[in-house]
mmCIF file with all atom_site columns, C-alpha atoms (C1' of nucleotides) in Angstrom:
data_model
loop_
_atom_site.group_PDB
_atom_site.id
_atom_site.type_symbol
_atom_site.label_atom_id
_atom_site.label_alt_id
_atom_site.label_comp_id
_atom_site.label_asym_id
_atom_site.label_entity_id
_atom_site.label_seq_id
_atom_site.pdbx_PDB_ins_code
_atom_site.Cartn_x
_atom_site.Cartn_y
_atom_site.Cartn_z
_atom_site.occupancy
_atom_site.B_iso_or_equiv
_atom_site.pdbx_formal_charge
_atom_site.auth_seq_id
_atom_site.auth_comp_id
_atom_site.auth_asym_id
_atom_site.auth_atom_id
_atom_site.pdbx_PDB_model_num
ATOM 1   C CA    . UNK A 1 1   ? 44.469 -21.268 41.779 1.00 47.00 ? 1   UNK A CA    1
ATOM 2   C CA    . UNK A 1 2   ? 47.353 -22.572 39.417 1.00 46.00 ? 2   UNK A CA    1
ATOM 3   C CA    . UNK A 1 3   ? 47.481 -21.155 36.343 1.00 48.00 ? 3   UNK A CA    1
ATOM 4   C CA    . UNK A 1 4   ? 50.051 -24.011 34.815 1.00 43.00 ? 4   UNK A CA    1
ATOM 5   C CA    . UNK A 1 5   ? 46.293 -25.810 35.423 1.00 51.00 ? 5   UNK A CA    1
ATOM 6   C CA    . UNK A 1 6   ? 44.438 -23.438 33.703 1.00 55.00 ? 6   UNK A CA    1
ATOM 7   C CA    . UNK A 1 7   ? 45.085 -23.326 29.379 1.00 58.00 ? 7   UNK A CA    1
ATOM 8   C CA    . UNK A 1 8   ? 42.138 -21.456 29.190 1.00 79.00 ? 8   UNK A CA    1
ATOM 9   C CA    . UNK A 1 9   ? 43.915 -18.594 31.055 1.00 85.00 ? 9   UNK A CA    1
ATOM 10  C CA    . UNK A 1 10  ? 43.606 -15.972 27.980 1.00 89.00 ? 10  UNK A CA    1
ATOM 11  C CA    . UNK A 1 11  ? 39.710 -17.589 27.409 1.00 89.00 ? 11  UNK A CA    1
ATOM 12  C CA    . UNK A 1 12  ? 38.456 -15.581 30.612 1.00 91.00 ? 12  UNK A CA    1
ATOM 13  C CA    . UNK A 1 13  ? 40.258 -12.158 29.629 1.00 93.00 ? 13  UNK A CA    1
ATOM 14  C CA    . UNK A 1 14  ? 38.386 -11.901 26.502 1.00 93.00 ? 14  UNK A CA    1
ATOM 15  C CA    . UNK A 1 15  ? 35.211 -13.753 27.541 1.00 92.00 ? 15  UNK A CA    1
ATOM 16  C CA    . UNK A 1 16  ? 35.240 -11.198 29.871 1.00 94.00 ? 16  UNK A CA    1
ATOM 17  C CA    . UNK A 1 17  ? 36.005 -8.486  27.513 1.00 94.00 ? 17  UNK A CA    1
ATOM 18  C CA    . UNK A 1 18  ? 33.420 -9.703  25.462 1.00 94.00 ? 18  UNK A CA    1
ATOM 19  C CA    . UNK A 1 19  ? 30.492 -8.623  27.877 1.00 94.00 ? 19  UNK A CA    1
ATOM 20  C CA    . UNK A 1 20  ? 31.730 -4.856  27.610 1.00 95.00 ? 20  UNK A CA    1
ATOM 21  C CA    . UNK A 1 21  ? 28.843 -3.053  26.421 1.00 95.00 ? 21  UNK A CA    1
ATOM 22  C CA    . UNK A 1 22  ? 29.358 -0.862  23.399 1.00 96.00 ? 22  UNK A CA    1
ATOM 23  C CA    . UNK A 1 23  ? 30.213 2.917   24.595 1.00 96.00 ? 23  UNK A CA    1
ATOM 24  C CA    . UNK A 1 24  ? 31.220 1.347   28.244 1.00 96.00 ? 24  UNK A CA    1
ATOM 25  C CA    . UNK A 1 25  ? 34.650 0.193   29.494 1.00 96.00 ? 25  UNK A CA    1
ATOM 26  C CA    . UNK A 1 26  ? 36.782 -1.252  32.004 1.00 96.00 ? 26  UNK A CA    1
ATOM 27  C CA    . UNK A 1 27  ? 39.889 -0.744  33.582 1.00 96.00 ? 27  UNK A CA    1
ATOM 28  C CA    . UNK A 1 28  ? 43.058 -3.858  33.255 1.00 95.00 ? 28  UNK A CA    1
ATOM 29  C CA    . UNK A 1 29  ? 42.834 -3.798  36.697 1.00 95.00 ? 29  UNK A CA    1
ATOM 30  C CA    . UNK A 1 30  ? 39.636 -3.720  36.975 1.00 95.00 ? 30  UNK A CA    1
ATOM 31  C CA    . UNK A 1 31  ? 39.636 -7.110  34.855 1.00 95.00 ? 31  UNK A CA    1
ATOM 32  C CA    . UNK A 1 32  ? 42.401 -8.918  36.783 1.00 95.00 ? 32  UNK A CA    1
ATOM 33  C CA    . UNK A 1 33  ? 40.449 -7.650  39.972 1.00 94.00 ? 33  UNK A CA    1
ATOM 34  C CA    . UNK A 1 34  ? 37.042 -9.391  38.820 1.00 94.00 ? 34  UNK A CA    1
ATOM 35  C CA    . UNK A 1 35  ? 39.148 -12.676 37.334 1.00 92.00 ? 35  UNK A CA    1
ATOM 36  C CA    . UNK A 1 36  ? 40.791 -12.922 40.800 1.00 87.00 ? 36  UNK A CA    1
ATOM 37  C CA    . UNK A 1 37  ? 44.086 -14.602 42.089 1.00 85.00 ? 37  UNK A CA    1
ATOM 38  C CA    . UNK A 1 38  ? 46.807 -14.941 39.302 1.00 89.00 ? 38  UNK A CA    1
ATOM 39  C CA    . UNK A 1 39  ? 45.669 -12.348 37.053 1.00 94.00 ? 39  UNK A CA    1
ATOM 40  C CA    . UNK A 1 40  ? 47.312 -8.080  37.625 1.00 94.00 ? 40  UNK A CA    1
ATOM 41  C CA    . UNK A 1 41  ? 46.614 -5.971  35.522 1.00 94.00 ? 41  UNK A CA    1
ATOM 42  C CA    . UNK A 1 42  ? 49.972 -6.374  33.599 1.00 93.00 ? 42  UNK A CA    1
ATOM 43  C CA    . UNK A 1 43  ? 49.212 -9.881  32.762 1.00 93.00 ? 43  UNK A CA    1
ATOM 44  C CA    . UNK A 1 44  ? 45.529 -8.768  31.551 1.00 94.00 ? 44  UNK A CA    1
ATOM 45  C CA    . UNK A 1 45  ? 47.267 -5.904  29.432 1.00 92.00 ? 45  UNK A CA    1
ATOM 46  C CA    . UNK A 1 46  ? 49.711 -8.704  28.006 1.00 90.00 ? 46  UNK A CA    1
ATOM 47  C CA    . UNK A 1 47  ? 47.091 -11.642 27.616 1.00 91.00 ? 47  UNK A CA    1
ATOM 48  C CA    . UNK A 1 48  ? 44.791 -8.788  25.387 1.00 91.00 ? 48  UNK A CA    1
ATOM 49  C CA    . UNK A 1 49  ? 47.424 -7.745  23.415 1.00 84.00 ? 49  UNK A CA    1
ATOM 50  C CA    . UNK A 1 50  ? 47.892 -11.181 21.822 1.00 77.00 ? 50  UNK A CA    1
ATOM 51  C CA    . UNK A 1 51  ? 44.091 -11.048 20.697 1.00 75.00 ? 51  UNK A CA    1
ATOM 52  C CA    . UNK A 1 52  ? 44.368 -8.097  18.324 1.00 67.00 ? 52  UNK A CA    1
ATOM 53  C CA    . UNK A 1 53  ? 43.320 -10.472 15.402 1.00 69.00 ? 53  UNK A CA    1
ATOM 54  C CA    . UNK A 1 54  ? 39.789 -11.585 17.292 1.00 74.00 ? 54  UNK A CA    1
ATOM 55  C CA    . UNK A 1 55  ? 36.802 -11.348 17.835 1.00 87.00 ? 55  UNK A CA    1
ATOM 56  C CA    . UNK A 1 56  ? 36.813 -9.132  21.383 1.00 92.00 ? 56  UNK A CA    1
ATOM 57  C CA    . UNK A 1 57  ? 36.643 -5.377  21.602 1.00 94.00 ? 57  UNK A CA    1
ATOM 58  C CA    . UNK A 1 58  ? 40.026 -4.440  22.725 1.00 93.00 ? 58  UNK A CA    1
ATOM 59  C CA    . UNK A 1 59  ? 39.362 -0.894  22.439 1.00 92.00 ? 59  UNK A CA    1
ATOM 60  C CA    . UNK A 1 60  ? 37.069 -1.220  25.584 1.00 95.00 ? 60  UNK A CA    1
ATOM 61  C CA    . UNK A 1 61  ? 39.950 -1.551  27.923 1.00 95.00 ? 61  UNK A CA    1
ATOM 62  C CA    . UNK A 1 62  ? 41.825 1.173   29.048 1.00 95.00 ? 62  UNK A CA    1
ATOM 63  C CA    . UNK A 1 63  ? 44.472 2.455   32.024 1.00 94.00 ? 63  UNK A CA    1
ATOM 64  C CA    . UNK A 1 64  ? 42.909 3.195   35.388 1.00 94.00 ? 64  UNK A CA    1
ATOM 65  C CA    . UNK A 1 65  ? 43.533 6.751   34.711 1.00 93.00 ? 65  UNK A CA    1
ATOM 66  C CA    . UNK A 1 66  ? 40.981 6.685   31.733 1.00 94.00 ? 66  UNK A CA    1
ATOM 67  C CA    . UNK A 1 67  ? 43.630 7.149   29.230 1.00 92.00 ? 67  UNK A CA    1
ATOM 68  C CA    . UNK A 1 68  ? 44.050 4.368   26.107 1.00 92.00 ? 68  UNK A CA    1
ATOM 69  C CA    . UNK A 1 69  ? 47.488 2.983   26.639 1.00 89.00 ? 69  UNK A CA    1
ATOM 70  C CA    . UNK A 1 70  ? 48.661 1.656   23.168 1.00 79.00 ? 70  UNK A CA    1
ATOM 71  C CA    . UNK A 1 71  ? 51.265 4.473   22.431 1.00 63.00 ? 71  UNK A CA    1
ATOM 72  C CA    . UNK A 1 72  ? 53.893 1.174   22.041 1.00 60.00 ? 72  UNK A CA    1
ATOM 73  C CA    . UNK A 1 73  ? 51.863 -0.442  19.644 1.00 64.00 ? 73  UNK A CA    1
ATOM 74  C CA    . UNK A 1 74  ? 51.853 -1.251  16.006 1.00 63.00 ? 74  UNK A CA    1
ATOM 75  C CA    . UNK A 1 75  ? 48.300 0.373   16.200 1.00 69.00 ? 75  UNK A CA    1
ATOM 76  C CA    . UNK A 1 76  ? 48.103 4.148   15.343 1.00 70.00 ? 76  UNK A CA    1
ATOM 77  C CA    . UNK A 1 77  ? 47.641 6.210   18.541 1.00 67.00 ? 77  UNK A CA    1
ATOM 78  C CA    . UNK A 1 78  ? 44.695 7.342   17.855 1.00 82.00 ? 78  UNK A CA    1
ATOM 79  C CA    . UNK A 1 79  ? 42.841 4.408   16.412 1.00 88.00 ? 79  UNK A CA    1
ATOM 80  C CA    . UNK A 1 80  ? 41.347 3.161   20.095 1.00 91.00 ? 80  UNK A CA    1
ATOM 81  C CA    . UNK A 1 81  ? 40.276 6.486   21.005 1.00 92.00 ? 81  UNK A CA    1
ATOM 82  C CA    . UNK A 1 82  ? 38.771 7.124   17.900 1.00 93.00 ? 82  UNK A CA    1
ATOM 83  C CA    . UNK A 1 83  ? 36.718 3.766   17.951 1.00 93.00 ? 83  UNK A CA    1
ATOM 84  C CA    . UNK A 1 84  ? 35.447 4.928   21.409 1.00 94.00 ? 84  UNK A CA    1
ATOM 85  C CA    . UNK A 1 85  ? 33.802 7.616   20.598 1.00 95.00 ? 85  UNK A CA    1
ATOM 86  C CA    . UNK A 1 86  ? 32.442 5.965   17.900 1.00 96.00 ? 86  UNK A CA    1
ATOM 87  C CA    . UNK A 1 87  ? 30.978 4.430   20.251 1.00 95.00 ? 87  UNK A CA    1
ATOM 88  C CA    . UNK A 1 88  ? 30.178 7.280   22.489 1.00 96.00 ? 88  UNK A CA    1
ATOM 89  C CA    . UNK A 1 89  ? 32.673 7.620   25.079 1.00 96.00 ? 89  UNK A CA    1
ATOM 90  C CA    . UNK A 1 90  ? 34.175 11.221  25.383 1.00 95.00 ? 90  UNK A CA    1
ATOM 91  C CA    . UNK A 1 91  ? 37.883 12.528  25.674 1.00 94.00 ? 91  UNK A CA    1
ATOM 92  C CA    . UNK A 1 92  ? 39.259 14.944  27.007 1.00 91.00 ? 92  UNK A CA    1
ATOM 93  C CA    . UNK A 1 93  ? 41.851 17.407  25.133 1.00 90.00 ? 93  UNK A CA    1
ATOM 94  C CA    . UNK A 1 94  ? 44.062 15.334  27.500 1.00 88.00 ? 94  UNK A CA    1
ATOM 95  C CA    . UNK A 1 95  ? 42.927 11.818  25.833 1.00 90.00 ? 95  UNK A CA    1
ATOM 96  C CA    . UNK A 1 96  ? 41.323 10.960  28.783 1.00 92.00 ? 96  UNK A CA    1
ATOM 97  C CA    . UNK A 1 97  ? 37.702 9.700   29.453 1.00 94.00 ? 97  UNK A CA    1
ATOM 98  C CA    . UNK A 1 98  ? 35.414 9.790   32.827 1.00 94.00 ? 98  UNK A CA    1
ATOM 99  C CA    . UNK A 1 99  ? 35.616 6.671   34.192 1.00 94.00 ? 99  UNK A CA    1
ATOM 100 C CA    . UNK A 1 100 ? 33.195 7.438   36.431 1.00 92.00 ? 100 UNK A CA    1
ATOM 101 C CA    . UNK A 1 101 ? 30.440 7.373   33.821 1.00 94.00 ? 101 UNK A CA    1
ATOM 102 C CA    . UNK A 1 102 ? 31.676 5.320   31.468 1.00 95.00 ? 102 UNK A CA    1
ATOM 103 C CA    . UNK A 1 103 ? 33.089 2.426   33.710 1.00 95.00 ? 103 UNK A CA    1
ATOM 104 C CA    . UNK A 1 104 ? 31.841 -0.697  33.529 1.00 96.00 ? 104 UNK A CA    1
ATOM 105 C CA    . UNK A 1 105 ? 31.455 -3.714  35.833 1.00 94.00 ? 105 UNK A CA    1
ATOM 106 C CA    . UNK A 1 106 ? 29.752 -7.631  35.410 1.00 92.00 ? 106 UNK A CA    1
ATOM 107 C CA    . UNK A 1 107 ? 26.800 -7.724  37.175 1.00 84.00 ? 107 UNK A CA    1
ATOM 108 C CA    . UNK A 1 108 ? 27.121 -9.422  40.542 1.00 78.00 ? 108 UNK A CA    1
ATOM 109 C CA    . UNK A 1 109 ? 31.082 -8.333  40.236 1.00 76.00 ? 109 UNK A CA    1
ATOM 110 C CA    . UNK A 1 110 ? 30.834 -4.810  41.405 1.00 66.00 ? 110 UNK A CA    1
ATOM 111 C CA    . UNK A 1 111 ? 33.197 -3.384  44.191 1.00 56.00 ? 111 UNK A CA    1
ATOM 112 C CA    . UNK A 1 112 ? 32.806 -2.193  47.470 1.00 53.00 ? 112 UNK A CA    1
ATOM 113 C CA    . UNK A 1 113 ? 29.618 -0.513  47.939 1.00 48.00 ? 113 UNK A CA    1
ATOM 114 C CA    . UNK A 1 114 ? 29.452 3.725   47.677 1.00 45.00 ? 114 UNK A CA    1
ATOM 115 C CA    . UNK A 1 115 ? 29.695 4.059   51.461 1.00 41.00 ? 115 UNK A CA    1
ATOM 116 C CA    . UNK A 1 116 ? 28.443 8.077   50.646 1.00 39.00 ? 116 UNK A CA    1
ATOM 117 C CA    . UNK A 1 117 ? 29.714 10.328  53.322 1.00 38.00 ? 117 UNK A CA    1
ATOM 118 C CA    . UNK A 1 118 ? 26.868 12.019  52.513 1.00 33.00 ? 118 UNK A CA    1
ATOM 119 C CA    . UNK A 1 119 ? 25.553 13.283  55.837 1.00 28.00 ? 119 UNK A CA    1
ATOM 120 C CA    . UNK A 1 120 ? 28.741 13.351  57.787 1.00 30.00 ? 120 UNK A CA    1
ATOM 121 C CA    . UNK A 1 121 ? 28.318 16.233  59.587 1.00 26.00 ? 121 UNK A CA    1
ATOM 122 C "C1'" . DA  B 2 1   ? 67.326 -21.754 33.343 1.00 85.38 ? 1   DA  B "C1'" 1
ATOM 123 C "C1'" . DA  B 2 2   ? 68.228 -16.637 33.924 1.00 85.38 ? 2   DA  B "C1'" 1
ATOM 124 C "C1'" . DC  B 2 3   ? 67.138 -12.122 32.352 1.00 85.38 ? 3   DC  B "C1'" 1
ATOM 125 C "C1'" . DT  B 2 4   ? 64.306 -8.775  30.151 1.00 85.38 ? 4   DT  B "C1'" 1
ATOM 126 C "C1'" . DT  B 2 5   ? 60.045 -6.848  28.680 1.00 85.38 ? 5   DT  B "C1'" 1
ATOM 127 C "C1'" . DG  B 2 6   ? 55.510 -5.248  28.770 1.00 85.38 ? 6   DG  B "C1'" 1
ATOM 128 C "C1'" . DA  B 2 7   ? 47.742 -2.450  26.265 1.00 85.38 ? 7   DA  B "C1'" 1
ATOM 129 C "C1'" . DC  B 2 8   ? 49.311 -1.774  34.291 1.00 85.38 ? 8   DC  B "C1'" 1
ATOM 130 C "C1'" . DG  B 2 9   ? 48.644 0.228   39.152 1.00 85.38 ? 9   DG  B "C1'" 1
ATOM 131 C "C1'" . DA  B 2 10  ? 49.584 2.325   43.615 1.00 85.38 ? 10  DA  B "C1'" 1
ATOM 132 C "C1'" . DG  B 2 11  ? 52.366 5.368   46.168 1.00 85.38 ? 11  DG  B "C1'" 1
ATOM 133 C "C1'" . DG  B 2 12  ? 55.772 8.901   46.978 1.00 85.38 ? 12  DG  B "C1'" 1
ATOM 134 C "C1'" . DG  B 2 13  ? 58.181 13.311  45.605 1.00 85.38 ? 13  DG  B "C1'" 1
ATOM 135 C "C1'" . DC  C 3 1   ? 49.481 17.260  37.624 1.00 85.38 ? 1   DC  C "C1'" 1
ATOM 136 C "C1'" . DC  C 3 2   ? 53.953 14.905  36.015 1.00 85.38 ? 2   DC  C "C1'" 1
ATOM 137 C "C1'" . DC  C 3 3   ? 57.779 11.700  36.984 1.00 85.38 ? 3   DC  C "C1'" 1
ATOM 138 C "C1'" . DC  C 3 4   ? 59.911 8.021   39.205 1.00 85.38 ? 4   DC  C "C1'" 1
ATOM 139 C "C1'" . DT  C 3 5   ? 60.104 3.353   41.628 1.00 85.38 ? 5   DT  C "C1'" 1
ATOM 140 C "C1'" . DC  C 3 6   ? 58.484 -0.859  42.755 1.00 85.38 ? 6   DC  C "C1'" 1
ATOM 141 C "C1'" . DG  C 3 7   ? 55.406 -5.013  42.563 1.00 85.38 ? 7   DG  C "C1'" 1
ATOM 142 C "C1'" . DC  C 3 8   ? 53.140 -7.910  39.589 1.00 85.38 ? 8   DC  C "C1'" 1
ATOM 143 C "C1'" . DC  C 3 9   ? 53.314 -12.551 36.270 1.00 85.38 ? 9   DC  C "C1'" 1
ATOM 144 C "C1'" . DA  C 3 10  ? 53.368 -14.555 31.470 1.00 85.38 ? 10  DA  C "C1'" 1
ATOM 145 C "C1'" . DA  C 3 11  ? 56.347 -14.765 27.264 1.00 85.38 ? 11  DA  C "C1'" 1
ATOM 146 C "C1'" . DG  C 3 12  ? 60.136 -14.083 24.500 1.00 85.38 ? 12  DG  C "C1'" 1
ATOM 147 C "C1'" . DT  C 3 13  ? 65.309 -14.435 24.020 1.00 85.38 ? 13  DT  C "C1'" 1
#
DNA sequence: AACTTGACGAGGG
DNA sequence: CCCCTCGCCAAGT
């Protein structure tokens, strides 16, 4: 796929972002995984950043280590941790969440299956 | 047109 | 668990 093709290059980040459920989130590259070739996760971090202003819950995306990631930002380092568990997502002392639980994917867009080692032995 | 800079991520030490 | 390095690709200078 050639992005020079595609203007509406930012338009899938946040529709995408816009399907979050409130209280869930997802990982950037967990996004650039499920928008496929052409996106990382640096490009998804860069493409939301430039949306602060609209309508798509920002504060839903977050480092694959569960962590909020705006320390750079104009936006108090709180503020996206604080609207999370607003919403219901907890922190740790360490500012980081369980992805596990609180991880989020598109329906039909989910990852490899468990594959549980569960009875190995 | 080249170089630098990120809301990142995986891997190694 | 923390820190560093490298790969990634669009934007700004």
């Amino acid at each position: 796929m050639n992005i020079a093709n595609d203007r509406n290059y930012r338009e899938r980040v946040y529709e995408l972002v816009k399907q979050i459920p409130p209280g869930r989130v997802m990982t950037y590259g967990q996004i650039a995984r499920v928008l496929g070739a052409g996106y990382t996760p640096r490009t998804v971090g860069y493409v939301l950043h430039a949306s602060e202003s609209e309508m798509v819950p920002w504060q839903r995306v977050i480092n694959s280590q569960g962590k909020c990631s705006t320390g750079r930002l104009t936006i108090p380092l709180n503020l996206q941790q604080t609207m999370l568990e607003q919403e219901g997502v907890a922190f740790d002392a360490k500012g980081k969440c369980d992805l596990g639980m609180y991880e989020w994917w598109p329906e039909g867009s989910e990852p490899d299956d468990v594959t549980q080692p569960s009875l190995l032995t």
